[in-house]
Amino acid sequence: KKPAYFLNGELVNQSVSKFLDPNKIESVKVEKEDIEIGNTKYAGKIIIETKNNYKPILISLNELRKKYTTVQDDKVVVFQINNEIVDGDYQTYVVDKNYILKITVNKLESPDLTIIKVISKSEENIKKSNEIIIRGDTIR
């Protein structure tokens, strides 16, 4: 059993915990009592409250693909978030639009597959994006 996740009082997919800016979280509370919502039973609650001035904008991976890429619906797509392959339902897996640093699309020909990489605005990712790497031949 998995817990129910609530973000600012709203029931959300547990994936939200992987793609929220930790600096914008005011509190996280865990309630261990089992609950039932609709016909789904959960092993407790995880309640996440963000700071007053922060309003996350949640978007599913399918919505993200439609809105920010030109990848057609009939193409096989794999999402990678911060170098981790997403193993979940792209319709319910959500990310915070405010916390997206970069989206890249890589199309493979064999097999016919598209990889959509979503990079968060973590401190480490921002630092990496600002690095300049110079490659070339050595001078003799």
Coordinates of C-alpha atoms in Angstrom, one line a residue:
K1 CA 0.0 0.0 0.0
K2 CA 1.1 3.5 -0.7
P3 CA 0.2 6.7 1.1
A4 CA -2.1 9.4 -0.3
Y5 CA -0.2 12.6 -1.2
F6 CA -1.8 16.0 -0.6
L7 CA -0.3 19.2 -2.0
N8 CA -1.8 22.3 -0.4
G9 CA -4.9 20.3 0.5
E10 CA -5.4 18.7 -2.9
L11 CA -5.0 15.0 -3.6
V12 CA -2.2 14.5 -6.1
N13 CA -0.1 11.8 -7.7
Q14 CA 2.8 10.7 -5.5
S15 CA 5.1 11.7 -8.4
V16 CA 4.8 15.3 -7.3
S17 CA 7.2 14.6 -4.5
K18 CA 10.0 14.0 -7.0
F19 CA 9.6 17.2 -8.9
L20 CA 8.9 20.0 -6.4
D21 CA 11.4 22.7 -5.4
P22 CA 12.4 21.8 -1.9
N23 CA 13.2 25.5 -1.1
K24 CA 9.5 26.2 -1.7
I25 CA 8.1 23.7 0.8
E26 CA 6.9 25.0 4.1
S27 CA 6.1 21.7 5.8
V28 CA 5.7 18.0 5.3
K29 CA 3.4 16.1 7.6
V30 CA 2.9 12.3 7.8
E31 CA -0.3 10.7 9.1
K32 CA 0.0 7.0 9.5
E33 CA -3.7 6.0 9.7
D34 CA -5.1 4.2 6.7
I35 CA -7.7 6.1 4.7
E36 CA -10.0 5.4 1.8
I37 CA -10.7 8.0 -0.9
G38 CA -13.2 7.0 -3.4
N39 CA -12.7 3.3 -3.8
T40 CA -8.9 3.5 -3.2
K41 CA -7.3 2.6 0.1
Y42 CA -4.1 4.4 1.1
A43 CA -1.6 3.6 3.9
G44 CA -1.8 7.0 5.5
K45 CA -1.2 10.5 4.2
I46 CA 1.7 12.7 3.2
I47 CA 0.6 16.3 3.5
I48 CA 2.9 18.8 1.7
E49 CA 2.3 22.5 2.2
T50 CA 4.2 25.1 0.1
K51 CA 5.3 28.5 1.3
N52 CA 2.6 31.2 1.0
N53 CA 4.1 33.0 -2.0
Y54 CA 4.5 29.8 -4.0
K55 CA 1.8 28.2 -6.2
P56 CA 2.9 25.1 -8.0
I57 CA 1.6 24.6 -11.5
L58 CA 1.2 20.8 -12.0
I59 CA 1.2 19.3 -15.4
S60 CA 1.1 15.7 -16.5
L61 CA 3.9 14.3 -18.7
N62 CA 1.3 13.7 -21.5
E63 CA 0.2 17.4 -21.2
L64 CA 3.8 18.5 -21.2
R65 CA 4.6 16.5 -24.4
K66 CA 1.6 18.0 -26.2
K67 CA 2.3 21.6 -25.0
Y68 CA 6.1 21.8 -25.2
T69 CA 7.1 19.3 -27.9
T70 CA 6.2 18.5 -31.5
V71 CA 6.1 14.7 -30.7
Q72 CA 3.0 13.2 -32.2
D73 CA 0.5 11.1 -30.1
D74 CA 1.2 8.0 -32.2
K75 CA 5.0 7.9 -31.4
V76 CA 6.4 5.7 -28.7
V77 CA 7.8 8.0 -26.0
V78 CA 9.9 7.4 -22.9
F79 CA 10.3 10.2 -20.3
Q80 CA 13.5 10.7 -18.4
I81 CA 13.4 13.0 -15.4
N82 CA 16.7 14.2 -14.0
N83 CA 18.5 11.1 -15.5
E84 CA 15.9 8.7 -14.2
I85 CA 13.5 6.8 -16.6
V86 CA 9.9 7.3 -15.5
D87 CA 8.1 4.1 -14.7
G88 CA 4.6 5.3 -14.4
D89 CA 1.4 6.5 -16.1
Y90 CA 2.3 9.6 -18.1
Q91 CA -1.3 10.8 -17.8
T92 CA -1.2 10.9 -14.0
Y93 CA 2.6 11.5 -13.4
V94 CA 2.9 15.2 -12.6
V95 CA 5.6 17.7 -12.4
D96 CA 5.7 21.4 -11.3
K97 CA 6.0 23.6 -14.4
N98 CA 7.7 26.3 -12.3
Y99 CA 10.6 23.8 -11.5
I100 CA 11.4 22.8 -15.1
L101 CA 14.9 24.0 -16.2
K102 CA 15.0 22.3 -19.6
I103 CA 13.2 19.9 -21.9
T104 CA 15.1 18.1 -24.6
V105 CA 13.8 15.7 -27.2
N106 CA 15.9 12.9 -28.7
K107 CA 14.5 10.8 -31.5
L108 CA 16.0 7.4 -32.2
E109 CA 15.5 5.6 -35.5
S110 CA 16.1 2.1 -34.5
P111 CA 14.0 1.3 -32.5
D112 CA 11.5 4.1 -33.4
L113 CA 11.5 5.8 -30.1
T114 CA 11.5 9.3 -28.7
I115 CA 13.1 10.2 -25.4
I116 CA 11.9 13.3 -23.7
K117 CA 14.3 14.5 -21.0
V118 CA 13.0 16.9 -18.3
I119 CA 15.6 18.6 -16.1
S120 CA 14.6 20.3 -12.9
K121 CA 15.9 23.6 -11.5
S122 CA 17.8 21.9 -8.7
E123 CA 20.9 23.8 -7.6
E124 CA 23.1 21.0 -9.1
N125 CA 21.4 21.2 -12.5
I126 CA 21.6 25.0 -12.6
K127 CA 25.3 24.8 -11.8
K128 CA 25.8 22.2 -14.5
S129 CA 23.9 24.3 -17.1
N130 CA 26.2 27.2 -16.5
E131 CA 29.4 25.3 -16.9
I132 CA 31.4 25.8 -20.1
I133 CA 33.3 22.8 -21.5
I134 CA 35.9 23.4 -24.1
R135 CA 37.0 20.4 -26.2
G136 CA 39.4 20.2 -29.0
D137 CA 42.8 19.1 -30.2
T138 CA 45.9 19.7 -28.2
I139 CA 48.3 22.3 -29.4
R140 CA 51.8 21.2 -30.0

